[in-house]
Amino acid sequence: VLAVMLLTLGLRTGLVVSTLIPSAMIITLWVMGLVGETLNQMSLASLIIALGLLVDNAIVVSELILVRMRQGEAPFDAAVASVKELRTPLLVSSLTTAAAFLPIYLAESAVGEYTGALFTVVSITLLVSWGLAITVIPLLCTLFLKVKEGEEEDYDTPFYRLYRATLRVVLRRRWISLGVVIAAFVGSLQLWQLVPEIFFPSQERAFFMAELSLPPGTNIEATRRMSRSVDTFLREELMVEDAAGEAEDAEGVVSWTSFLGETPPPFTLGYMPSPSQGGYLEMMVRTSSEEANAEAMDRLRRWAVDAFPDVKTYIRALSSGPAVTKPVQVRISGPDTEQIFALVDRVKAELGDIEGVTNIGDDWGARVKKLVVEVDEQRARRAGVTNQDVAYALQTFLDGLEATRYREEDESIPVMLRSIAADRRDLDRVRTLAVFSQRTGRSVPLGQVAEIELEWEPAAVLRRDRYRTVTVEADVQEGTTAIAIFERLRPWLEAESEEWPVGYRWEYGGEYESSVEANRSIGEKLPIAGLVIVLLLVWQFNSIRKPLIVLSSIVLAMIGVVVGLVVMGSSFGFMTLLGVVSLAGIVINNAIVLIDRIQIEQDENGLEPAKAIVAAAQQRVRPILLTTATTVASLIPLYLSGGAMWEPMAVAIMFGLVFSTMLTLLAVPLLYAMFFRVDRPRAGTQPVQPEGA
């Protein structure tokens, strides 16, 4: 940013404007401490986004002071007059930019809480920048800027001649020019289908999670044995260093931590803990590098599927945003379990035919065996056996009955009475189980007083909104997005569900649901931000048509956003949406200062409307281009080093700002001329001067 200003503004002006950057940053950090805002990934990115914006006010103020000094005004008078002219427009532009971030702060969702620092930090930075721009910058300009009396800005260079000629052509061919802009916007919308959608990318860390779930009811000892097997595989097959400590450059697993029967406590936004259960193993695996993650996860997944066919395996990198249990989820609800699973099987079959889908399952798990013992009350009474006698016999036989306790020093060890494992697996042995009658003192076979059957039933019965609900879950392969899978599955589900029995319904879950909820939480607050922006613009211009012109410039920015995402191969996700929202506030600034200058040229310099448009445009073109250049330059580090999470956001702002700037310098004057029915200007490339100059 400093280099851009020094090369374009010159040494003295560039250094004066550059003093705003450290001053604004230091004051912003101080105010952040006062309001309780911490330094984190989101607030640091907010400072980077604000870096290019905060010099905007200083550039505009210093430029106008230079122009007045070249026209012969004393430095003090030029500074005072410039601040008086610009303080309100710059304040409004800063507030409108901050208001564009307001929906992010007000969003009632997890991502709203996660990204709320964008509004807080950007607002603080812009207001600090405005305060410094109308106080410190004029002071430094009067002290250090030197101009020759009578020296004026040279608007007769090839760049200005080309811009004025182009602008006059646009103003004369109004409907054709407007048609070109509309066609460009409609054409950009057609490119949306080329942009992949992803809610939040995975964290770019040398780390992943492995979750292995045994069938419900599994003893913790079975989980412990499985954990030892996984440890052995990781140590012998995936560990970076061998027994001699060699292979320093190898890629693989560095260390891991296992949690048996439980999950670790929440340690990042992208992790969601699960309820404790005996047959559950959660592993946190650290690798040598981010590049080693994919191979390590794939090898561990393939080994686990072969070694433990009955285990539900879920291996994934953590999300950069809010946690999602599984990327692809379809919830099916209804009153009857058998009918639900009939529909579930059809959904699973359809998912299996979609390319890029893997590891399909459901949250109820595999069915488990259930021993059903129906006691015949009449036969039991004749045999003198009660239900309690049957319960004691079954408990002793299957689970074990505590007979006594053995004490060793300070430990009390229960002594359990239970049949051998082979008998517990034999259904005939259960039928011949002797049931001791507490009343008669005699034993009778269980089969004599009860009917015994073996049934298969769901391992768990889960409900959602009081309805039995089975969630079909699946993972996606590399290069495929969950939202793309949903879009392919949606037509089939909508057509198929029309033939479902009454009372059965489906709904999306997973990444699609989280994305819709997050976008909805932002969209619900957009009218508030829009109202604030409109009120600020009406207060500034005392007009309805001018705010409409300003707001129309936001549409022009979308052309650049789509083109940028397609050209750079980026995706559209929640962070990209935030980039579009913040871009709207940035783009509004350019339109405000341009329209405000048109009015000044008419009111103070006495130019007719057609000449005032050209004169205002030629005076504001350099500050607007400088603001765009500094903002784009400040976002380059976020693009290069921000990773998959911040890169799409930076691309959206940079390309959107570049395209909108080019179109704003032509389209805003065009819309002003059409809204206010200004006469067409004469052809030519000569600079426009105030009346009597």
XYZ file of C-alpha atoms in Angstrom:
693
model
C 0.000 0.000 0.000
C 2.853 2.336 0.843
C 4.517 1.601 -2.496
C 1.314 2.361 -4.411
C 0.929 5.731 -2.699
C 4.564 6.752 -3.080
C 4.547 5.887 -6.788
C 1.274 7.670 -7.557
C 1.080 10.563 -5.103
C 4.717 11.480 -4.974
C 7.177 11.374 -2.080
C 5.773 14.147 0.115
C 2.069 13.409 -0.348
C 2.673 9.664 -0.184
C 4.492 9.930 3.141
C 1.825 12.248 4.571
C -0.966 9.822 3.660
C 1.096 6.839 4.822
C 1.276 8.202 8.359
C -2.407 7.334 8.636
C -1.721 3.585 8.438
C 0.310 3.023 11.640
C -1.614 5.731 13.494
C -5.000 4.224 12.644
C -3.819 0.689 13.387
C -2.402 1.576 16.811
C -5.523 3.495 17.831
C -7.735 0.676 16.500
C -5.889 -1.931 18.578
C -6.287 0.302 21.624
C -10.029 0.719 21.053
C -10.370 -3.048 20.413
C -8.919 -3.605 23.874
C -11.408 -1.163 25.371
C -14.428 -2.895 23.815
C -13.148 -6.394 24.635
C -12.325 -7.490 21.091
C -9.464 -10.014 20.992
C -6.779 -10.708 18.418
C -7.758 -13.827 16.501
C -7.914 -15.125 12.972
C -11.065 -13.167 12.157
C -10.024 -9.846 13.717
C -6.596 -9.994 12.064
C -8.212 -10.620 8.680
C -10.533 -7.682 9.395
C -7.498 -5.444 9.913
C -6.114 -6.592 6.564
C -9.419 -5.833 4.828
C -9.551 -2.410 6.491
C -5.955 -1.632 5.549
C -6.819 -0.590 2.018
C -9.967 1.236 3.117
C -8.493 3.437 5.798
C -6.218 5.334 3.372
C -9.222 6.271 1.232
C -10.180 9.224 3.428
C -6.603 10.502 3.633
C -6.121 10.282 -0.139
C -9.280 12.252 -0.916
C -8.505 14.952 1.683
C -4.862 15.407 0.638
C -5.814 15.482 -3.054
C -8.365 18.253 -2.523
C -5.927 20.268 -0.371
C -3.325 20.024 -3.149
C -5.845 21.170 -5.769
C -6.825 24.228 -3.693
C -3.203 25.091 -2.951
C -2.399 24.930 -6.676
C -5.273 27.339 -7.300
C -3.554 29.888 -5.075
C -5.149 29.348 -1.676
C -2.981 29.511 1.428
C -2.209 26.089 2.968
C -4.258 26.831 6.094
C -7.258 28.077 4.118
C -7.015 25.158 1.690
C -6.949 22.648 4.548
C -9.903 24.212 6.373
C -11.989 24.501 3.192
C -11.195 20.920 2.144
C -12.167 19.494 5.524
C -15.373 21.521 5.540
C -16.249 20.181 2.086
C -15.353 16.538 2.707
C -16.077 15.819 6.359
C -19.722 14.896 5.842
C -19.333 12.886 2.597
C -16.380 10.958 4.053
C -18.235 10.298 7.287
C -21.251 9.027 5.381
C -19.070 6.840 3.168
C -17.318 5.388 6.245
C -20.629 4.724 7.976
C -22.162 3.112 4.895
C -19.134 0.833 4.546
C -19.457 -0.130 8.212
C -23.221 -0.622 7.784
C -22.555 -3.123 4.990
C -20.857 -5.347 7.594
C -23.744 -4.952 10.057
C -25.673 -8.110 8.991
C -22.596 -10.185 9.827
C -22.601 -8.821 13.367
C -26.366 -9.200 13.836
C -26.646 -12.703 12.341
C -28.208 -15.074 14.884
C -26.165 -18.160 14.086
C -22.885 -19.829 14.962
C -21.163 -18.313 11.934
C -22.517 -14.890 12.924
C -20.784 -15.200 16.257
C -17.694 -16.555 14.520
C -17.410 -13.729 11.986
C -18.887 -10.842 14.001
C -15.432 -9.334 14.514
C -15.476 -8.201 10.872
C -18.065 -5.543 11.643
C -16.506 -4.457 14.929
C -12.924 -4.128 13.717
C -13.712 -2.610 10.306
C -16.100 -0.071 11.878
C -13.531 0.981 14.486
C -10.789 1.277 11.850
C -12.889 3.331 9.438
C -14.094 5.756 12.099
C -10.547 6.177 13.431
C -9.368 6.742 9.858
C -12.053 9.398 9.301
C -11.110 11.183 12.524
C -7.435 11.265 11.573
C -8.213 12.285 7.975
C -10.000 15.488 9.062
C -7.486 16.411 11.793
C -3.963 15.013 11.455
C -3.802 14.798 7.652
C -4.718 18.511 7.094
C -2.112 19.457 9.715
C 0.615 17.461 7.980
C -0.426 18.800 4.578
C -0.057 22.422 5.726
C 3.355 21.660 7.236
C 4.981 19.534 4.542
C 3.195 19.902 1.194
C 4.767 22.479 -1.118
C 3.290 23.608 -4.427
C 4.093 26.427 -6.794
C 1.478 29.143 -6.857
C -0.652 28.896 -9.939
C 0.403 25.315 -10.589
C -2.690 23.271 -11.441
C -3.470 19.635 -11.973
C -2.710 18.674 -15.568
C -5.910 17.203 -16.959
C -4.606 17.292 -20.538
C -2.521 14.113 -20.378
C -3.240 11.129 -22.690
C -4.919 9.255 -19.795
C -7.349 12.089 -19.015
C -8.046 12.737 -22.711
C -8.896 9.059 -23.257
C -11.126 8.952 -20.169
C -13.026 12.135 -21.109
C -13.538 10.947 -24.670
C -14.852 7.591 -23.490
C -17.122 9.245 -20.914
C -18.573 11.642 -23.504
C -19.318 8.717 -25.854
C -21.095 6.884 -23.032
C -23.126 9.977 -22.143
C -24.136 10.541 -25.766
C -25.008 6.876 -26.470
C -26.907 6.383 -23.233
C -29.274 3.557 -24.021
C -26.642 1.575 -25.896
C -24.206 2.001 -22.994
C -26.858 0.990 -20.458
C -27.671 -2.051 -22.574
C -24.010 -3.099 -22.596
C -23.852 -2.843 -18.786
C -27.060 -4.869 -18.375
C -25.833 -7.486 -20.858
C -22.546 -7.778 -18.952
C -24.445 -8.304 -15.697
C -26.799 -10.919 -17.186
C -23.837 -12.674 -18.812
C -21.995 -12.836 -15.506
C -24.990 -14.508 -13.877
C -24.721 -17.315 -16.422
C -21.199 -18.020 -15.179
C -22.451 -18.865 -11.674
C -22.961 -22.481 -12.690
C -19.194 -22.761 -13.241
C -18.431 -21.741 -9.641
C -18.391 -24.643 -7.141
C -20.160 -24.048 -3.833
C -18.658 -25.051 -0.498
C -19.811 -23.923 2.944
C -16.457 -23.832 4.753
C -13.247 -25.556 3.597
C -11.318 -27.957 5.777
C -8.690 -26.572 8.113
C -5.284 -26.441 6.498
C -3.441 -28.084 9.366
C -1.249 -31.171 9.727
C -3.985 -32.804 11.758
C -7.088 -34.965 11.334
C -9.672 -36.827 13.400
C -10.466 -40.558 13.249
C -13.757 -41.829 14.675
C -14.453 -45.565 14.949
C -17.825 -46.703 16.316
C -18.532 -50.320 17.266
C -22.146 -51.567 17.390
C -24.165 -50.109 20.305
C -23.856 -52.045 23.524
C -20.260 -53.082 22.836
C -18.173 -53.486 25.970
C -15.414 -50.960 26.602
C -12.879 -53.815 26.621
C -13.645 -54.538 22.949
C -13.004 -50.863 22.224
C -9.709 -51.093 24.094
C -8.613 -54.075 21.997
C -9.525 -52.215 18.800
C -7.561 -49.191 20.011
C -4.458 -51.336 20.513
C -4.795 -52.661 16.953
C -5.089 -49.145 15.538
C -2.064 -48.038 17.574
C -0.043 -50.918 16.164
C -1.012 -50.063 12.586
C -0.178 -46.373 13.005
C 3.142 -47.153 14.643
C 4.252 -49.790 12.123
C 2.768 -48.450 8.885
C 2.248 -44.680 9.124
C 4.715 -43.430 11.745
C 7.251 -40.984 10.310
C 10.310 -42.259 12.172
C 11.348 -45.879 12.364
C 12.851 -47.632 15.363
C 16.282 -46.133 14.683
C 14.870 -42.618 14.473
C 15.802 -42.279 10.784
C 13.734 -41.186 7.780
C 13.692 -37.537 8.815
C 12.290 -36.371 5.470
C 9.493 -38.943 5.380
C 5.849 -37.913 5.366
C 3.349 -39.526 7.686
C 1.934 -39.621 11.203
C 3.900 -37.892 13.963
C 1.755 -38.558 17.037
C -1.780 -39.336 18.121
C -4.066 -39.336 21.135
C -6.909 -41.808 21.707
C -10.151 -41.322 23.643
C -11.993 -44.545 24.529
C -15.718 -44.404 25.156
C -15.773 -40.607 24.985
C -14.712 -37.633 22.883
C -12.266 -34.853 23.676
C -13.760 -31.591 24.950
C -14.528 -28.949 22.265
C -11.197 -27.421 21.266
C -12.084 -25.651 18.028
C -15.201 -24.381 16.261
C -14.962 -27.123 13.627
C -15.279 -29.981 16.145
C -18.507 -31.332 17.604
C -18.218 -33.788 20.544
C -20.375 -36.918 20.614
C -22.190 -38.579 23.547
C -20.160 -41.074 25.558
C -20.671 -44.775 24.759
C -18.674 -47.931 25.359
C -18.075 -48.861 21.721
C -16.614 -45.533 20.651
C -13.026 -44.577 19.800
C -11.962 -41.035 18.860
C -8.396 -40.296 17.766
C -6.623 -36.977 17.221
C -3.819 -37.637 14.728
C -1.005 -35.201 13.978
C 0.940 -35.596 10.726
C 4.257 -34.266 9.482
C 2.638 -31.807 7.083
C -0.708 -30.822 5.631
C 0.165 -32.661 2.404
C 0.547 -35.916 4.355
C -3.032 -35.762 5.636
C -4.756 -37.149 2.542
C -2.573 -40.252 2.205
C -2.589 -40.996 5.939
C -6.381 -40.668 6.143
C -6.900 -42.851 3.066
C -4.577 -45.635 4.276
C -6.078 -45.629 7.767
C -9.606 -45.680 6.348
C -8.907 -48.623 4.025
C -7.157 -50.583 6.780
C -9.955 -49.974 9.297
C -12.642 -51.126 6.847
C -10.749 -54.382 6.193
C -9.714 -55.011 9.813
C -13.079 -54.149 11.412
C -15.946 -54.748 8.964
C -18.569 -54.128 11.654
C -17.086 -50.769 12.672
C -18.469 -47.439 11.457
C -15.405 -45.469 10.371
C -15.351 -41.702 9.911
C -11.994 -40.059 9.214
C -11.914 -36.368 8.313
C -10.069 -33.091 8.572
C -11.803 -30.479 10.703
C -13.840 -27.725 9.102
C -12.689 -24.098 9.198
C -16.200 -23.060 10.151
C -18.915 -24.468 12.404
C -18.859 -28.225 12.922
C -20.859 -30.473 10.619
C -21.344 -34.112 11.671
C -21.345 -35.447 8.101
C -21.158 -33.360 4.897
C -24.062 -35.194 3.215
C -27.162 -35.885 5.301
C -30.804 -36.592 4.425
C -33.246 -36.980 7.318
C -36.318 -39.208 6.791
C -39.107 -39.068 9.366
C -42.310 -41.011 9.867
C -44.387 -43.099 12.295
C -43.331 -46.648 11.339
C -39.744 -47.857 11.615
C -40.001 -50.550 8.930
C -41.464 -48.134 6.388
C -38.788 -45.536 7.223
C -36.018 -48.042 6.550
C -37.633 -49.061 3.282
C -37.356 -45.416 2.193
C -33.856 -45.157 3.656
C -32.668 -48.092 1.541
C -33.946 -46.405 -1.614
C -32.178 -43.140 -0.718
C -28.947 -45.023 -0.020
C -29.180 -46.776 -3.375
C -29.654 -43.470 -5.169
C -26.720 -41.899 -3.304
C -24.562 -44.875 -4.265
C -25.158 -44.109 -7.952
C -23.841 -40.549 -7.604
C -20.169 -40.157 -8.399
C -18.050 -38.770 -5.572
C -20.154 -40.210 -2.712
C -18.538 -42.668 -0.319
C -19.034 -44.255 3.105
C -22.853 -44.293 2.970
C -24.651 -45.218 6.198
C -27.211 -44.028 8.735
C -27.165 -42.839 12.325
C -29.260 -45.758 13.668
C -26.501 -48.226 12.834
C -26.740 -51.935 12.088
C -29.571 -53.884 13.666
C -28.801 -55.859 16.803
C -30.126 -59.139 18.224
C -32.744 -59.013 20.944
C -33.761 -61.930 23.134
C -37.520 -61.677 23.729
C -38.819 -63.649 26.733
C -42.625 -63.672 27.032
C -43.645 -65.189 30.379
C -46.885 -67.236 30.319
C -48.543 -66.050 33.499
C -50.801 -69.095 33.921
C -48.052 -71.683 33.514
C -45.709 -69.613 35.698
C -48.267 -69.487 38.534
C -48.836 -73.256 38.355
C -45.063 -73.778 38.592
C -44.777 -71.292 41.456
C -42.458 -68.978 39.411
C -42.719 -65.197 39.463
C -41.439 -62.626 36.980
C -38.771 -61.688 39.507
C -37.522 -65.310 39.563
C -37.235 -65.251 35.765
C -35.395 -61.888 35.883
C -32.861 -63.163 38.430
C -32.203 -66.281 36.382
C -31.662 -64.337 33.152
C -29.452 -61.754 34.840
C -27.273 -64.471 36.375
C -27.043 -66.317 33.087
C -26.429 -63.390 30.727
C -25.018 -60.387 32.609
C -23.909 -61.956 35.866
C -25.060 -61.591 39.469
C -22.840 -60.220 42.191
C -22.418 -63.046 44.725
C -20.027 -61.375 47.121
C -17.081 -58.972 47.303
C -13.423 -59.711 47.750
C -11.477 -57.086 49.659
C -7.778 -56.532 49.001
C -6.262 -53.690 51.034
C -8.360 -50.621 50.157
C -10.011 -52.127 47.062
C -13.348 -53.937 46.931
C -13.597 -56.341 44.003
C -17.031 -57.764 43.068
C -17.278 -61.535 42.512
C -19.725 -62.180 39.673
C -21.683 -65.403 39.101
C -22.281 -65.932 35.372
C -22.459 -68.763 32.845
C -19.650 -69.418 30.393
C -19.597 -67.495 27.087
C -20.396 -70.512 24.914
C -23.659 -71.152 26.767
C -24.732 -67.512 26.480
C -24.579 -67.734 22.678
C -26.739 -70.911 22.519
C -30.478 -70.231 22.254
C -31.347 -73.819 23.218
C -29.293 -73.425 26.366
C -31.418 -70.407 27.267
C -34.596 -72.474 26.902
C -33.268 -75.126 29.287
C -32.083 -72.516 31.802
C -33.179 -73.502 35.308
C -35.356 -70.889 36.999
C -35.306 -71.195 40.799
C -38.623 -70.503 42.517
C -38.268 -68.498 45.706
C -41.682 -69.743 46.866
C -41.397 -73.525 46.291
C -37.635 -73.947 46.421
C -37.667 -75.943 43.174
C -36.264 -75.165 39.702
C -38.099 -75.400 36.382
C -36.784 -74.940 32.818
C -37.344 -71.448 31.411
C -38.953 -72.903 28.294
C -41.679 -74.418 30.452
C -42.980 -71.060 31.689
C -42.041 -68.657 28.838
C -41.852 -68.307 25.048
C -38.345 -67.388 23.870
C -37.626 -65.792 20.485
C -34.679 -64.030 18.873
C -35.501 -60.794 17.047
C -33.511 -58.143 15.161
C -34.220 -54.543 16.006
C -32.601 -51.131 15.454
C -29.620 -50.450 17.664
C -31.045 -47.017 18.518
C -34.355 -45.215 18.036
C -33.683 -41.522 17.401
C -36.368 -38.852 17.205
C -36.457 -35.340 15.810
C -39.397 -33.073 16.614
C -40.972 -36.160 18.273
C -40.951 -38.118 14.988
C -38.823 -41.196 14.437
C -36.066 -39.951 12.182
C -33.304 -41.832 10.371
C -30.463 -39.704 8.991
C -28.791 -41.066 5.873
C -25.139 -39.988 5.985
C -22.295 -40.015 3.476
C -18.855 -38.561 2.857
C -17.624 -36.896 -0.330
C -14.437 -37.677 -2.200
C -11.733 -35.167 -2.975
C -12.766 -32.797 -5.761
C -16.489 -33.088 -4.986
C -18.561 -30.779 -2.802
C -21.470 -31.743 -0.569
C -23.662 -29.011 -2.047
C -23.087 -30.391 -5.559
C -24.210 -33.819 -4.310
C -27.370 -32.280 -2.849
C -28.181 -30.521 -6.104
C -27.940 -33.830 -7.961
C -30.012 -35.686 -5.369
C -32.717 -33.029 -4.979
C -34.728 -33.704 -8.227
C -34.882 -37.420 -7.470
C -35.959 -36.839 -3.857
C -38.672 -34.365 -4.834
C -40.104 -36.732 -7.428
C -39.744 -39.833 -5.240
C -41.312 -38.291 -2.129
C -44.553 -37.621 -3.999
C -45.212 -41.383 -3.912
C -44.367 -41.807 -0.216
C -47.167 -42.717 2.233
C -48.848 -39.951 4.179
C -46.884 -38.917 7.262
C -43.395 -39.504 5.834
C -41.156 -36.610 4.878
C -37.521 -35.744 4.217
C -35.255 -32.783 4.816
C -31.637 -31.908 4.191
C -28.987 -31.882 6.888
C -25.221 -31.710 6.904
C -23.319 -29.025 5.085
C -26.267 -27.938 2.945
C -28.450 -27.244 5.979
C -25.655 -25.353 7.760
C -25.010 -23.282 4.647
C -28.697 -22.416 4.204
C -29.073 -21.476 7.877
C -25.932 -19.328 7.826
C -26.947 -17.538 4.634
C -30.471 -17.061 5.974
C -29.137 -15.538 9.196
C -27.241 -12.986 7.097
C -30.120 -12.411 4.691
C -32.592 -11.732 7.501
C -30.448 -8.803 8.674
C -29.695 -7.357 5.227
C -32.840 -5.152 5.229
C -31.585 -3.475 8.410
C -28.250 -2.687 6.796
C -29.996 -1.560 3.622
C -32.254 0.776 5.576
C -29.285 2.271 7.460
C -27.390 2.838 4.199
C -30.398 4.404 2.473
C -31.062 6.735 5.409
C -27.424 7.822 5.457
C -27.454 8.492 1.716
C -30.734 10.403 1.848
C -29.347 12.467 4.725
C -26.205 13.185 2.717
C -27.816 14.055 -0.619
C -31.320 15.114 0.472
C -32.546 13.172 -2.536
C -33.991 9.803 -3.511
C -32.556 9.530 -7.012
C -28.935 9.951 -5.930
C -29.066 7.103 -3.373
C -30.576 4.898 -6.076
C -27.624 5.698 -8.334
C -25.188 4.891 -5.515
C -26.874 1.585 -4.701
C -26.924 0.560 -8.354
C -23.119 0.503 -8.300
C -23.314 -2.564 -6.031
C -24.840 -4.537 -8.903
C -21.887 -3.641 -11.107
C -19.505 -5.196 -8.594
C -21.143 -8.622 -8.999
C -19.830 -8.803 -12.558
C -16.259 -8.744 -11.293
C -16.999 -11.183 -8.448
C -18.251 -13.903 -10.794
C -15.479 -13.334 -13.340
C -12.841 -13.434 -10.605
C -14.113 -16.670 -9.063
C -14.233 -18.367 -12.468
C -10.832 -17.122 -13.655
C -9.040 -17.914 -10.379
C -10.783 -21.262 -9.917
C -12.176 -20.294 -6.507
C -15.380 -21.456 -4.851
C -18.409 -19.646 -3.492
C -18.942 -20.216 0.220
C -19.892 -18.352 3.330
C -16.637 -16.386 3.453
C -17.135 -15.416 -0.206
C -20.594 -14.163 0.725
C -19.008 -12.021 3.434
C -16.609 -10.705 0.798
C -19.539 -9.678 -1.406
C -21.243 -7.960 1.530
C -18.087 -6.035 2.452
C -17.478 -5.218 -1.215
C -20.864 -3.493 -1.338
C -19.751 -1.036 1.324
C -16.448 -0.358 -0.422
C -18.061 0.242 -3.811
C -20.553 2.703 -2.357
C -17.682 4.982 -1.303
C -16.591 5.641 -4.867
C -20.095 6.524 -5.996
C -20.640 8.864 -3.031
C -17.538 10.993 -3.597
C -18.227 11.151 -7.351
C -21.873 12.235 -7.053
C -21.007 14.684 -4.291
C -18.408 16.302 -6.554
C -20.929 16.662 -9.398
C -23.190 18.686 -7.117
C -20.269 20.859 -5.963
C -19.298 21.632 -9.560
C -22.806 22.871 -10.223
C -23.385 24.778 -6.984
C -19.979 26.354 -6.343
C -18.284 26.479 -9.741
C -21.357 27.313 -11.799
C -20.999 24.580 -14.407
C -23.975 23.378 -16.361
C -24.966 19.739 -15.543
C -23.326 18.149 -18.612
C -19.994 19.889 -17.987
C -20.276 19.306 -14.236
C -20.462 15.531 -14.765
C -17.298 15.488 -16.879
C -15.445 17.926 -14.595
C -16.338 15.935 -11.454
C -15.387 12.652 -13.069
C -11.957 13.926 -14.175
C -11.237 15.248 -10.678
C -12.327 12.086 -8.860
C -10.856 9.514 -11.221
C -7.382 9.525 -9.637
C -8.518 9.269 -5.966
C -10.948 6.486 -6.909
C -8.281 4.561 -8.818
C -5.843 5.057 -5.942
C -8.360 3.730 -3.428
C -8.948 0.684 -5.607
C -5.213 0.090 -6.025
C -4.473 0.348 -2.304
C -7.403 -1.905 -1.368
C -6.387 -4.551 -3.903
C -2.762 -4.318 -2.798
C -3.704 -4.744 0.850
C -5.644 -7.943 0.035
C -2.788 -9.642 -1.797
C -1.339 -11.165 1.423
C -4.789 -12.503 2.319
C -5.019 -14.088 -1.132
C -1.514 -15.566 -1.095
C -1.388 -16.764 2.520
C -5.008 -16.934 3.635
C -5.510 -20.473 2.392
C -8.739 -22.018 1.159
C -10.780 -20.099 3.733
C -9.704 -16.539 2.886
C -8.633 -16.849 -0.755
C -12.188 -16.796 -2.247
C -13.073 -13.780 -0.105
C -9.977 -11.884 -1.269
C -10.659 -12.821 -4.904
C -14.283 -11.624 -4.647
C -13.286 -8.251 -3.208
C -10.305 -7.658 -5.519
C -11.969 -8.573 -8.806
C -15.303 -7.063 -7.790
C -13.620 -3.795 -6.859
C -11.549 -3.600 -10.050
C -14.536 -4.236 -12.320
C -16.869 -1.998 -10.349
C -14.339 0.842 -10.382
C -14.041 0.725 -14.154
C -17.804 0.604 -14.542
C -18.494 3.157 -11.779
C -16.339 5.774 -13.494
C -18.601 5.411 -16.524
C -21.913 3.996 -15.302
C -22.478 6.357 -12.360
C -22.148 9.488 -14.559
C -24.378 7.722 -17.109
C -27.095 6.966 -14.531
C -26.833 10.501 -13.120
C -27.380 11.959 -16.578
C -30.359 9.668 -17.214
C -31.982 10.138 -13.793
C -31.656 13.941 -13.934
C -32.239 14.208 -17.727
C -28.997 16.048 -18.385
C -28.336 17.238 -21.940
C -25.806 15.272 -23.956
C -22.264 16.776 -23.851
C -20.429 17.896 -26.929
C -17.720 15.699 -28.398
C -14.084 16.430 -27.593
C -11.305 15.639 -25.178
C -10.521 19.087 -23.755
C -10.550 19.382 -19.957
C -13.558 21.098 -18.421
C -12.802 24.233 -16.364
C -15.113 26.120 -13.985
C -16.957 29.110 -15.380
C -14.676 32.149 -15.525
C -11.533 30.177 -14.715
